[in-house]
């Protein structure tokens, strides 16, 4: 667009402010996340404005559309990923590498929002833990996937009907239905569950002339009134505001624009694409680094223990480090093999934690294993050891939650009534298994 709409720029500014306040002062601005929803609506409005300018949506229009989106977004995006990875290797402990390298690989190919149903992938929990440096890339991945889909949606609309508002209302309703039917994880991250928000922007563009006519015909009418949105939390916050982080983020954004973005936006397509290729290659090289010393020495496959010389002190020390690494990698070994997971007692599907049932045996006793992540680790071993005595075998485990003692909410995210569970299942044998909960579990 040659002329920027000042009202849209203002909405963008407010959306940025809300998102920053939410991330830096979440106790004061717990609802600031609506800034992301504002971005989605604005994106729908602007993209509809761009695509409706063309009478024919041919390959030339598609090529121009995709190039402009790539030019505007991806260079800064890959520059940010490269800087984050460099900081990861230079400044952060090695324990952060495994999670963040995996996340960076998804971010590079723009699928950060495609996640398995995992209690640990809950966005609010990831924000609190602040271990995954690429948590926030999900929203930009949703945007890029929308950009990929929207020209095709407009082509379908032009082939099917001239009633634009009816068509996009139908698309929005379908997206809302998808949002309501899928699990919580998909409804939050999946682009198809977010399309209704983009369609709200499209419909706003299609209806703007009608709205303008309505207010011009009846100028005495004020804008619609509504209750104030509660962006502020009345509770006091004991944590000191992260003013330094907020100021640093603003300064980095200003520097990135004046030292980088302002210049490359004037480059010809060949220069932009060459620079983008270099940045993407740097990100890929950094993201393909080994997760840890153990992976660097052993690789990703299983270790051939038969080749180890027990009299070799160096091998023994290396094996000890490797076994210690695997023993403490709890989250990688939580799923109970052969166990059928369900949402029972949690009201949500939380595999590899939560409730699951093993195949019934020929024994006479009902078994129940409960505990924190340690119970997840050991349930399969118990099942194998007592298989001949088992009639029914159930497991319930959850991160950081003790069974016999109270656990702070900062460690145990869900409260479970274990007494009610035992009364309902009526097990003959109960294994209560837990391990000491460290701060980072």
mmCIF file of C-alpha atoms in Angstrom, residues 22-424:
data_model
loop_
_atom_site.group_PDB
_atom_site.id
_atom_site.type_symbol
_atom_site.label_atom_id
_atom_site.label_comp_id
_atom_site.label_asym_id
_atom_site.label_seq_id
_atom_site.Cartn_x
_atom_site.Cartn_y
_atom_site.Cartn_z
ATOM 1 C CA UNK A 22 1.123 -9.013 28.991
ATOM 2 C CA UNK A 23 4.583 -10.551 28.672
ATOM 3 C CA UNK A 24 6.486 -8.142 30.911
ATOM 4 C CA UNK A 25 3.787 -7.401 33.509
ATOM 5 C CA UNK A 26 1.445 -10.426 33.417
ATOM 6 C CA UNK A 27 0.231 -9.874 36.980
ATOM 7 C CA UNK A 28 -0.963 -6.369 36.119
ATOM 8 C CA UNK A 29 -2.161 -7.055 32.547
ATOM 9 C CA UNK A 30 -3.385 -10.679 32.505
ATOM 10 C CA UNK A 31 -5.650 -10.087 29.492
ATOM 11 C CA UNK A 32 -3.089 -8.358 27.300
ATOM 12 C CA UNK A 33 -2.882 -11.471 25.124
ATOM 13 C CA UNK A 34 -5.883 -10.135 23.182
ATOM 14 C CA UNK A 35 -3.291 -8.090 21.297
ATOM 15 C CA UNK A 36 -2.469 -11.260 19.324
ATOM 16 C CA UNK A 37 -6.150 -11.665 18.421
ATOM 17 C CA UNK A 38 -6.156 -8.032 17.284
ATOM 18 C CA UNK A 39 -3.219 -8.784 14.978
ATOM 19 C CA UNK A 40 -5.125 -11.683 13.419
ATOM 20 C CA UNK A 41 -8.189 -9.513 12.755
ATOM 21 C CA UNK A 42 -6.041 -6.694 11.331
ATOM 22 C CA UNK A 43 -4.247 -9.204 9.106
ATOM 23 C CA UNK A 44 -7.560 -10.446 7.729
ATOM 24 C CA UNK A 45 -8.627 -6.862 6.988
ATOM 25 C CA UNK A 46 -5.399 -5.879 5.219
ATOM 26 C CA UNK A 47 -5.001 -9.069 3.193
ATOM 27 C CA UNK A 48 -8.600 -8.819 2.000
ATOM 28 C CA UNK A 49 -7.931 -5.202 0.995
ATOM 29 C CA UNK A 50 -4.878 -6.273 -1.022
ATOM 30 C CA UNK A 51 -6.457 -9.254 -2.775
ATOM 31 C CA UNK A 52 -9.717 -7.486 -3.636
ATOM 32 C CA UNK A 53 -7.784 -4.887 -5.642
ATOM 33 C CA UNK A 54 -7.144 -7.472 -8.362
ATOM 34 C CA UNK A 55 -9.952 -8.438 -10.686
ATOM 35 C CA UNK A 56 -8.154 -11.635 -11.679
ATOM 36 C CA UNK A 57 -6.272 -13.713 -9.115
ATOM 37 C CA UNK A 58 -3.712 -15.179 -11.503
ATOM 38 C CA UNK A 59 -0.175 -16.474 -10.935
ATOM 39 C CA UNK A 60 1.327 -12.992 -11.216
ATOM 40 C CA UNK A 61 -0.905 -11.741 -8.396
ATOM 41 C CA UNK A 62 -0.020 -14.799 -6.306
ATOM 42 C CA UNK A 63 3.710 -14.331 -6.943
ATOM 43 C CA UNK A 64 3.585 -10.667 -5.970
ATOM 44 C CA UNK A 65 1.494 -11.397 -2.870
ATOM 45 C CA UNK A 66 3.749 -14.142 -1.515
ATOM 46 C CA UNK A 67 6.945 -12.214 -2.306
ATOM 47 C CA UNK A 68 5.734 -9.143 -0.412
ATOM 48 C CA UNK A 69 4.806 -11.212 2.639
ATOM 49 C CA UNK A 70 8.163 -13.024 2.587
ATOM 50 C CA UNK A 71 10.112 -9.791 2.114
ATOM 51 C CA UNK A 72 8.326 -8.046 4.967
ATOM 52 C CA UNK A 73 8.479 -10.838 7.553
ATOM 53 C CA UNK A 74 11.074 -13.566 7.044
ATOM 54 C CA UNK A 75 14.400 -11.629 7.039
ATOM 55 C CA UNK A 76 13.756 -10.144 10.489
ATOM 56 C CA UNK A 77 12.274 -13.451 11.651
ATOM 57 C CA UNK A 78 15.347 -15.486 10.705
ATOM 58 C CA UNK A 79 17.667 -12.796 12.057
ATOM 59 C CA UNK A 80 15.882 -13.073 15.415
ATOM 60 C CA UNK A 81 16.127 -16.883 15.379
ATOM 61 C CA UNK A 82 19.860 -16.730 14.598
ATOM 62 C CA UNK A 83 20.484 -14.252 17.435
ATOM 63 C CA UNK A 84 18.474 -16.380 19.886
ATOM 64 C CA UNK A 85 20.430 -19.513 18.957
ATOM 65 C CA UNK A 86 23.757 -17.704 19.316
ATOM 66 C CA UNK A 87 22.689 -16.462 22.756
ATOM 67 C CA UNK A 88 21.590 -20.008 23.631
ATOM 68 C CA UNK A 89 25.046 -21.426 22.909
ATOM 69 C CA UNK A 90 27.040 -18.557 24.428
ATOM 70 C CA UNK A 91 25.032 -17.422 27.442
ATOM 71 C CA UNK A 92 22.654 -20.118 28.678
ATOM 72 C CA UNK A 93 23.312 -23.410 30.525
ATOM 73 C CA UNK A 94 23.620 -26.559 28.427
ATOM 74 C CA UNK A 95 20.412 -27.899 30.006
ATOM 75 C CA UNK A 96 18.475 -25.407 27.862
ATOM 76 C CA UNK A 97 19.838 -26.751 24.588
ATOM 77 C CA UNK A 98 17.747 -29.853 23.960
ATOM 78 C CA UNK A 99 14.368 -28.136 24.257
ATOM 79 C CA UNK A 100 15.383 -24.986 22.412
ATOM 80 C CA UNK A 101 17.177 -26.666 19.525
ATOM 81 C CA UNK A 102 14.107 -28.811 18.881
ATOM 82 C CA UNK A 103 11.895 -25.716 19.086
ATOM 83 C CA UNK A 104 14.191 -23.741 16.781
ATOM 84 C CA UNK A 105 13.925 -26.417 14.099
ATOM 85 C CA UNK A 106 10.135 -26.126 14.134
ATOM 86 C CA UNK A 107 10.379 -22.334 14.143
ATOM 87 C CA UNK A 108 12.687 -22.297 11.114
ATOM 88 C CA UNK A 109 10.197 -24.225 8.987
ATOM 89 C CA UNK A 110 7.283 -22.196 10.416
ATOM 90 C CA UNK A 111 5.462 -24.986 12.248
ATOM 91 C CA UNK A 112 5.929 -23.873 15.864
ATOM 92 C CA UNK A 113 2.159 -23.895 16.264
ATOM 93 C CA UNK A 114 1.859 -27.564 15.250
ATOM 94 C CA UNK A 115 2.173 -29.411 18.541
ATOM 95 C CA UNK A 116 1.262 -32.774 19.984
ATOM 96 C CA UNK A 117 -1.266 -32.886 22.797
ATOM 97 C CA UNK A 118 1.103 -32.449 25.706
ATOM 98 C CA UNK A 119 0.470 -30.979 29.126
ATOM 99 C CA UNK A 120 3.941 -29.459 28.973
ATOM 100 C CA UNK A 121 3.059 -27.561 25.773
ATOM 101 C CA UNK A 122 0.351 -25.521 27.482
ATOM 102 C CA UNK A 123 1.081 -21.915 26.509
ATOM 103 C CA UNK A 124 0.474 -20.437 29.963
ATOM 104 C CA UNK A 125 2.737 -23.028 31.554
ATOM 105 C CA UNK A 126 5.454 -22.421 28.959
ATOM 106 C CA UNK A 127 5.306 -18.696 29.684
ATOM 107 C CA UNK A 128 5.759 -19.277 33.412
ATOM 108 C CA UNK A 129 8.635 -21.736 32.967
ATOM 109 C CA UNK A 130 10.300 -19.422 30.409
ATOM 110 C CA UNK A 131 12.622 -22.222 29.263
ATOM 111 C CA UNK A 132 11.576 -22.388 25.606
ATOM 112 C CA UNK A 133 12.997 -19.305 23.897
ATOM 113 C CA UNK A 134 10.847 -19.913 20.811
ATOM 114 C CA UNK A 135 7.477 -20.090 22.574
ATOM 115 C CA UNK A 136 6.268 -16.846 21.002
ATOM 116 C CA UNK A 137 6.977 -17.833 17.397
ATOM 117 C CA UNK A 138 3.691 -19.773 17.231
ATOM 118 C CA UNK A 139 1.615 -16.694 16.385
ATOM 119 C CA UNK A 140 3.823 -15.679 13.455
ATOM 120 C CA UNK A 141 3.645 -19.250 12.161
ATOM 121 C CA UNK A 142 -0.156 -19.014 12.283
ATOM 122 C CA UNK A 143 0.076 -15.748 10.313
ATOM 123 C CA UNK A 144 2.329 -17.284 7.650
ATOM 124 C CA UNK A 145 0.053 -20.302 7.283
ATOM 125 C CA UNK A 146 -2.889 -17.907 6.872
ATOM 126 C CA UNK A 147 -0.964 -16.066 4.145
ATOM 127 C CA UNK A 148 -0.422 -19.396 2.411
ATOM 128 C CA UNK A 149 -4.132 -20.268 2.524
ATOM 129 C CA UNK A 150 -5.910 -16.956 1.993
ATOM 130 C CA UNK A 151 -5.300 -16.485 -1.771
ATOM 131 C CA UNK A 152 -6.695 -19.969 -2.339
ATOM 132 C CA UNK A 153 -9.733 -19.133 -0.186
ATOM 133 C CA UNK A 154 -10.390 -16.024 -2.274
ATOM 134 C CA UNK A 155 -10.053 -18.040 -5.496
ATOM 135 C CA UNK A 156 -12.604 -20.565 -4.210
ATOM 136 C CA UNK A 157 -14.950 -17.726 -3.236
ATOM 137 C CA UNK A 158 -14.788 -16.166 -6.702
ATOM 138 C CA UNK A 159 -15.489 -19.490 -8.368
ATOM 139 C CA UNK A 160 -18.350 -20.405 -6.035
ATOM 140 C CA UNK A 161 -20.304 -17.216 -5.427
ATOM 141 C CA UNK A 162 -20.325 -13.450 -5.762
ATOM 142 C CA UNK A 163 -21.767 -13.137 -2.254
ATOM 143 C CA UNK A 164 -18.539 -12.395 -0.425
ATOM 144 C CA UNK A 165 -20.016 -11.704 2.990
ATOM 145 C CA UNK A 166 -22.072 -14.890 2.947
ATOM 146 C CA UNK A 167 -19.073 -16.970 1.877
ATOM 147 C CA UNK A 168 -16.680 -15.620 4.517
ATOM 148 C CA UNK A 169 -19.364 -15.836 7.197
ATOM 149 C CA UNK A 170 -19.669 -19.525 6.327
ATOM 150 C CA UNK A 171 -15.895 -19.963 6.512
ATOM 151 C CA UNK A 172 -15.859 -18.241 9.918
ATOM 152 C CA UNK A 173 -18.685 -20.448 11.239
ATOM 153 C CA UNK A 174 -16.866 -23.573 10.030
ATOM 154 C CA UNK A 175 -13.701 -22.417 11.794
ATOM 155 C CA UNK A 176 -15.609 -21.747 15.021
ATOM 156 C CA UNK A 177 -17.136 -25.233 14.831
ATOM 157 C CA UNK A 178 -13.646 -26.698 14.401
ATOM 158 C CA UNK A 179 -12.441 -24.589 17.349
ATOM 159 C CA UNK A 180 -15.207 -25.972 19.581
ATOM 160 C CA UNK A 181 -14.777 -29.609 18.556
ATOM 161 C CA UNK A 182 -11.007 -30.084 18.842
ATOM 162 C CA UNK A 183 -8.898 -30.365 21.992
ATOM 163 C CA UNK A 184 -7.628 -27.311 23.859
ATOM 164 C CA UNK A 185 -4.155 -27.532 22.340
ATOM 165 C CA UNK A 186 -5.415 -27.554 18.756
ATOM 166 C CA UNK A 187 -7.999 -24.843 19.404
ATOM 167 C CA UNK A 188 -5.213 -22.568 20.618
ATOM 168 C CA UNK A 189 -2.457 -23.284 18.089
ATOM 169 C CA UNK A 190 -4.087 -24.606 14.899
ATOM 170 C CA UNK A 191 -4.525 -22.123 12.056
ATOM 171 C CA UNK A 192 -7.894 -23.659 11.121
ATOM 172 C CA UNK A 193 -9.180 -22.846 14.615
ATOM 173 C CA UNK A 194 -8.003 -19.248 14.132
ATOM 174 C CA UNK A 195 -9.345 -18.594 10.629
ATOM 175 C CA UNK A 196 -12.578 -17.174 12.071
ATOM 176 C CA UNK A 197 -10.543 -14.307 13.562
ATOM 177 C CA UNK A 198 -8.975 -13.516 10.198
ATOM 178 C CA UNK A 199 -12.442 -13.742 8.632
ATOM 179 C CA UNK A 200 -13.674 -11.129 11.111
ATOM 180 C CA UNK A 201 -11.141 -8.771 9.544
ATOM 181 C CA UNK A 202 -12.277 -9.733 6.045
ATOM 182 C CA UNK A 203 -15.925 -9.111 6.978
ATOM 183 C CA UNK A 204 -14.990 -5.786 8.580
ATOM 184 C CA UNK A 205 -13.536 -4.680 5.240
ATOM 185 C CA UNK A 206 -16.576 -5.891 3.312
ATOM 186 C CA UNK A 207 -18.942 -4.080 5.674
ATOM 187 C CA UNK A 208 -17.017 -0.845 6.199
ATOM 188 C CA UNK A 209 -19.030 1.084 3.612
ATOM 189 C CA UNK A 210 -22.298 0.007 5.230
ATOM 190 C CA UNK A 211 -21.059 1.009 8.672
ATOM 191 C CA UNK A 212 -19.813 4.364 7.364
ATOM 192 C CA UNK A 213 -23.179 5.014 5.673
ATOM 193 C CA UNK A 214 -25.044 4.122 8.862
ATOM 194 C CA UNK A 215 -23.195 6.670 10.974
ATOM 195 C CA UNK A 216 -23.319 9.362 8.282
ATOM 196 C CA UNK A 217 -27.082 8.998 7.992
ATOM 197 C CA UNK A 218 -27.578 9.289 11.737
ATOM 198 C CA UNK A 219 -24.726 11.501 12.960
ATOM 199 C CA UNK A 220 -26.371 12.001 16.319
ATOM 200 C CA UNK A 221 -25.673 8.372 17.151
ATOM 201 C CA UNK A 222 -22.486 7.841 19.060
ATOM 202 C CA UNK A 223 -20.275 4.856 18.629
ATOM 203 C CA UNK A 224 -21.631 1.699 20.275
ATOM 204 C CA UNK A 225 -21.081 1.685 24.009
ATOM 205 C CA UNK A 226 -19.702 -1.308 25.853
ATOM 206 C CA UNK A 227 -18.427 -2.224 29.255
ATOM 207 C CA UNK A 228 -14.772 -1.577 29.959
ATOM 208 C CA UNK A 229 -12.529 -4.480 29.174
ATOM 209 C CA UNK A 230 -10.659 -5.657 32.253
ATOM 210 C CA UNK A 231 -7.067 -5.461 31.100
ATOM 211 C CA UNK A 232 -5.816 -4.580 34.557
ATOM 212 C CA UNK A 233 -5.715 -6.942 37.464
ATOM 213 C CA UNK A 234 -6.788 -5.476 40.777
ATOM 214 C CA UNK A 235 -4.454 -7.746 42.690
ATOM 215 C CA UNK A 236 -1.110 -6.324 43.676
ATOM 216 C CA UNK A 237 2.027 -7.841 42.295
ATOM 217 C CA UNK A 238 4.949 -8.641 44.543
ATOM 218 C CA UNK A 239 7.439 -9.102 41.714
ATOM 219 C CA UNK A 240 9.402 -6.093 40.576
ATOM 220 C CA UNK A 241 8.442 -4.877 37.067
ATOM 221 C CA UNK A 242 10.784 -6.033 34.347
ATOM 222 C CA UNK A 243 11.470 -2.509 33.163
ATOM 223 C CA UNK A 244 14.950 -3.307 31.902
ATOM 224 C CA UNK A 245 13.662 -6.127 29.705
ATOM 225 C CA UNK A 246 10.889 -3.948 28.300
ATOM 226 C CA UNK A 247 13.269 -1.090 27.503
ATOM 227 C CA UNK A 248 15.771 -3.506 25.941
ATOM 228 C CA UNK A 249 13.080 -5.010 23.715
ATOM 229 C CA UNK A 250 11.985 -1.585 22.490
ATOM 230 C CA UNK A 251 15.570 -0.479 21.817
ATOM 231 C CA UNK A 252 16.341 -3.704 19.935
ATOM 232 C CA UNK A 253 13.221 -3.266 17.800
ATOM 233 C CA UNK A 254 14.189 0.326 16.954
ATOM 234 C CA UNK A 255 17.769 -0.699 16.160
ATOM 235 C CA UNK A 256 16.624 -3.610 13.968
ATOM 236 C CA UNK A 257 14.442 -1.277 11.947
ATOM 237 C CA UNK A 258 16.989 1.515 11.444
ATOM 238 C CA UNK A 259 20.046 -0.699 10.945
ATOM 239 C CA UNK A 260 18.521 -3.571 9.005
ATOM 240 C CA UNK A 261 14.888 -3.473 7.882
ATOM 241 C CA UNK A 262 14.880 0.074 6.493
ATOM 242 C CA UNK A 263 17.708 -0.818 4.111
ATOM 243 C CA UNK A 264 16.784 -4.278 2.871
ATOM 244 C CA UNK A 265 13.211 -3.198 2.052
ATOM 245 C CA UNK A 266 14.684 -1.047 -0.728
ATOM 246 C CA UNK A 267 16.673 -3.923 -2.238
ATOM 247 C CA UNK A 268 15.652 -5.684 -5.468
ATOM 248 C CA UNK A 269 14.097 -9.168 -5.212
ATOM 249 C CA UNK A 270 17.355 -10.959 -6.016
ATOM 250 C CA UNK A 271 19.168 -9.227 -3.156
ATOM 251 C CA UNK A 272 16.363 -9.886 -0.667
ATOM 252 C CA UNK A 273 16.112 -13.570 -1.574
ATOM 253 C CA UNK A 274 19.915 -14.006 -1.429
ATOM 254 C CA UNK A 275 20.055 -12.441 2.031
ATOM 255 C CA UNK A 276 17.108 -14.570 3.145
ATOM 256 C CA UNK A 277 18.859 -17.718 1.922
ATOM 257 C CA UNK A 278 21.997 -16.843 3.898
ATOM 258 C CA UNK A 279 20.020 -16.128 7.080
ATOM 259 C CA UNK A 280 18.021 -19.345 6.738
ATOM 260 C CA UNK A 281 21.246 -21.319 6.182
ATOM 261 C CA UNK A 282 22.832 -19.807 9.309
ATOM 262 C CA UNK A 283 19.739 -20.714 11.331
ATOM 263 C CA UNK A 284 19.774 -24.263 9.951
ATOM 264 C CA UNK A 285 23.470 -24.750 10.776
ATOM 265 C CA UNK A 286 22.951 -23.527 14.334
ATOM 266 C CA UNK A 287 19.803 -25.631 14.782
ATOM 267 C CA UNK A 288 21.577 -28.789 13.611
ATOM 268 C CA UNK A 289 24.166 -28.602 16.393
ATOM 269 C CA UNK A 290 24.147 -31.508 18.889
ATOM 270 C CA UNK A 291 21.797 -31.101 21.818
ATOM 271 C CA UNK A 292 24.444 -31.919 24.361
ATOM 272 C CA UNK A 293 27.861 -33.421 24.987
ATOM 273 C CA UNK A 294 26.204 -36.846 25.307
ATOM 274 C CA UNK A 295 24.631 -36.615 21.857
ATOM 275 C CA UNK A 296 27.882 -35.284 20.419
ATOM 276 C CA UNK A 297 29.757 -38.310 21.719
ATOM 277 C CA UNK A 298 27.161 -41.056 21.228
ATOM 278 C CA UNK A 299 24.939 -39.728 18.448
ATOM 279 C CA UNK A 300 21.172 -40.008 18.522
ATOM 280 C CA UNK A 301 20.960 -43.798 18.248
ATOM 281 C CA UNK A 302 21.286 -46.410 21.012
ATOM 282 C CA UNK A 303 24.669 -47.123 22.553
ATOM 283 C CA UNK A 304 26.415 -50.413 21.689
ATOM 284 C CA UNK A 305 27.250 -51.555 25.206
ATOM 285 C CA UNK A 306 28.899 -54.774 23.997
ATOM 286 C CA UNK A 307 31.748 -52.689 22.567
ATOM 287 C CA UNK A 308 32.546 -51.118 25.931
ATOM 288 C CA UNK A 309 35.676 -52.305 27.704
ATOM 289 C CA UNK A 310 34.847 -52.476 31.437
ATOM 290 C CA UNK A 311 38.537 -52.045 32.260
ATOM 291 C CA UNK A 312 38.734 -48.756 30.352
ATOM 292 C CA UNK A 313 38.374 -45.944 32.894
ATOM 293 C CA UNK A 314 37.621 -43.349 30.234
ATOM 294 C CA UNK A 315 34.786 -45.471 28.832
ATOM 295 C CA UNK A 316 33.391 -46.037 32.315
ATOM 296 C CA UNK A 317 33.313 -42.315 33.049
ATOM 297 C CA UNK A 318 31.699 -41.598 29.686
ATOM 298 C CA UNK A 319 29.098 -44.318 30.245
ATOM 299 C CA UNK A 320 28.382 -42.957 33.709
ATOM 300 C CA UNK A 321 27.745 -39.483 32.296
ATOM 301 C CA UNK A 322 25.500 -40.918 29.593
ATOM 302 C CA UNK A 323 23.445 -43.025 32.023
ATOM 303 C CA UNK A 324 23.112 -40.084 34.386
ATOM 304 C CA UNK A 325 21.888 -37.968 31.466
ATOM 305 C CA UNK A 326 19.310 -40.593 30.439
ATOM 306 C CA UNK A 327 18.190 -41.207 34.019
ATOM 307 C CA UNK A 328 17.430 -37.532 34.538
ATOM 308 C CA UNK A 329 15.719 -37.125 31.175
ATOM 309 C CA UNK A 330 12.355 -37.848 32.789
ATOM 310 C CA UNK A 331 10.129 -36.179 30.264
ATOM 311 C CA UNK A 332 11.480 -38.278 27.437
ATOM 312 C CA UNK A 333 10.390 -41.521 29.158
ATOM 313 C CA UNK A 334 6.987 -40.728 30.639
ATOM 314 C CA UNK A 335 4.645 -42.603 28.319
ATOM 315 C CA UNK A 336 3.655 -46.042 29.633
ATOM 316 C CA UNK A 337 4.012 -48.506 26.714
ATOM 317 C CA UNK A 338 0.760 -50.260 25.830
ATOM 318 C CA UNK A 339 -1.363 -48.065 28.093
ATOM 319 C CA UNK A 340 -4.631 -46.618 26.703
ATOM 320 C CA UNK A 341 -4.830 -42.965 27.774
ATOM 321 C CA UNK A 342 -8.075 -41.105 28.465
ATOM 322 C CA UNK A 343 -9.295 -37.823 29.989
ATOM 323 C CA UNK A 344 -10.644 -39.528 33.115
ATOM 324 C CA UNK A 345 -10.045 -37.663 36.415
ATOM 325 C CA UNK A 346 -8.471 -34.708 34.560
ATOM 326 C CA UNK A 347 -11.247 -33.774 32.129
ATOM 327 C CA UNK A 348 -8.594 -33.419 29.446
ATOM 328 C CA UNK A 349 -6.392 -35.703 27.380
ATOM 329 C CA UNK A 350 -2.888 -35.156 28.758
ATOM 330 C CA UNK A 351 -0.760 -38.016 27.378
ATOM 331 C CA UNK A 352 1.959 -38.968 28.412
ATOM 332 C CA UNK A 353 0.590 -38.056 31.855
ATOM 333 C CA UNK A 354 -2.889 -38.407 33.294
ATOM 334 C CA UNK A 355 -4.977 -41.581 33.471
ATOM 335 C CA UNK A 356 -4.411 -44.721 31.425
ATOM 336 C CA UNK A 357 -5.423 -48.390 31.515
ATOM 337 C CA UNK A 358 -3.371 -51.429 30.523
ATOM 338 C CA UNK A 359 -4.790 -54.513 28.837
ATOM 339 C CA UNK A 360 -6.714 -56.692 31.281
ATOM 340 C CA UNK A 361 -4.954 -59.812 32.498
ATOM 341 C CA UNK A 362 -6.032 -63.227 33.772
ATOM 342 C CA UNK A 363 -5.235 -62.530 37.416
ATOM 343 C CA UNK A 364 -7.558 -61.763 40.314
ATOM 344 C CA UNK A 365 -6.419 -58.338 41.514
ATOM 345 C CA UNK A 366 -7.023 -54.753 40.423
ATOM 346 C CA UNK A 367 -3.889 -52.595 40.554
ATOM 347 C CA UNK A 368 -3.547 -48.811 40.692
ATOM 348 C CA UNK A 369 -0.287 -46.874 40.339
ATOM 349 C CA UNK A 370 -0.429 -43.188 41.343
ATOM 350 C CA UNK A 371 2.236 -40.530 41.753
ATOM 351 C CA UNK A 372 4.198 -37.869 39.953
ATOM 352 C CA UNK A 373 6.389 -38.359 36.883
ATOM 353 C CA UNK A 374 8.286 -41.120 38.688
ATOM 354 C CA UNK A 375 5.093 -43.222 38.614
ATOM 355 C CA UNK A 376 4.964 -42.709 34.836
ATOM 356 C CA UNK A 377 8.537 -44.002 34.583
ATOM 357 C CA UNK A 378 7.989 -47.110 36.705
ATOM 358 C CA UNK A 379 4.408 -48.172 35.887
ATOM 359 C CA UNK A 380 5.483 -50.393 32.995
ATOM 360 C CA UNK A 381 8.005 -52.168 35.214
ATOM 361 C CA UNK A 382 5.331 -52.864 37.854
ATOM 362 C CA UNK A 383 2.957 -54.181 35.195
ATOM 363 C CA UNK A 384 5.602 -56.593 33.906
ATOM 364 C CA UNK A 385 6.542 -57.778 37.395
ATOM 365 C CA UNK A 386 2.968 -58.523 38.538
ATOM 366 C CA UNK A 387 1.406 -59.429 35.193
ATOM 367 C CA UNK A 388 0.288 -62.889 36.271
ATOM 368 C CA UNK A 389 -1.668 -61.425 39.211
ATOM 369 C CA UNK A 390 -3.302 -58.558 37.313
ATOM 370 C CA UNK A 391 -6.972 -58.441 36.418
ATOM 371 C CA UNK A 392 -7.079 -54.689 35.823
ATOM 372 C CA UNK A 393 -4.157 -52.253 35.853
ATOM 373 C CA UNK A 394 -4.656 -48.468 35.981
ATOM 374 C CA UNK A 395 -2.095 -45.670 36.138
ATOM 375 C CA UNK A 396 -2.484 -42.033 37.088
ATOM 376 C CA UNK A 397 0.550 -39.768 37.128
ATOM 377 C CA UNK A 398 1.095 -36.048 36.800
ATOM 378 C CA UNK A 399 4.134 -33.769 36.784
ATOM 379 C CA UNK A 400 5.283 -32.550 40.168
ATOM 380 C CA UNK A 401 2.206 -33.716 42.120
ATOM 381 C CA UNK A 402 2.698 -35.564 45.388
ATOM 382 C CA UNK A 403 -0.021 -37.947 46.561
ATOM 383 C CA UNK A 404 0.375 -38.035 50.329
ATOM 384 C CA UNK A 405 1.573 -34.477 50.902
ATOM 385 C CA UNK A 406 0.587 -31.002 49.752
ATOM 386 C CA UNK A 407 2.502 -29.675 46.738
ATOM 387 C CA UNK A 408 2.764 -25.958 45.833
ATOM 388 C CA UNK A 409 0.761 -24.959 42.769
ATOM 389 C CA UNK A 410 3.953 -23.682 41.143
ATOM 390 C CA UNK A 411 5.012 -27.346 40.828
ATOM 391 C CA UNK A 412 1.696 -29.212 40.670
ATOM 392 C CA UNK A 413 -0.525 -27.604 38.043
ATOM 393 C CA UNK A 414 -3.633 -29.717 38.623
ATOM 394 C CA UNK A 415 -5.320 -30.679 41.883
ATOM 395 C CA UNK A 416 -6.573 -34.261 41.888
ATOM 396 C CA UNK A 417 -8.779 -35.944 44.488
ATOM 397 C CA UNK A 418 -6.881 -39.204 44.924
ATOM 398 C CA UNK A 419 -9.262 -40.378 47.659
ATOM 399 C CA UNK A 420 -12.202 -40.132 45.265
ATOM 400 C CA UNK A 421 -10.139 -41.917 42.614
ATOM 401 C CA UNK A 422 -9.444 -44.870 44.913
ATOM 402 C CA UNK A 423 -13.099 -45.056 45.967
ATOM 403 C CA UNK A 424 -14.240 -45.114 42.349
#
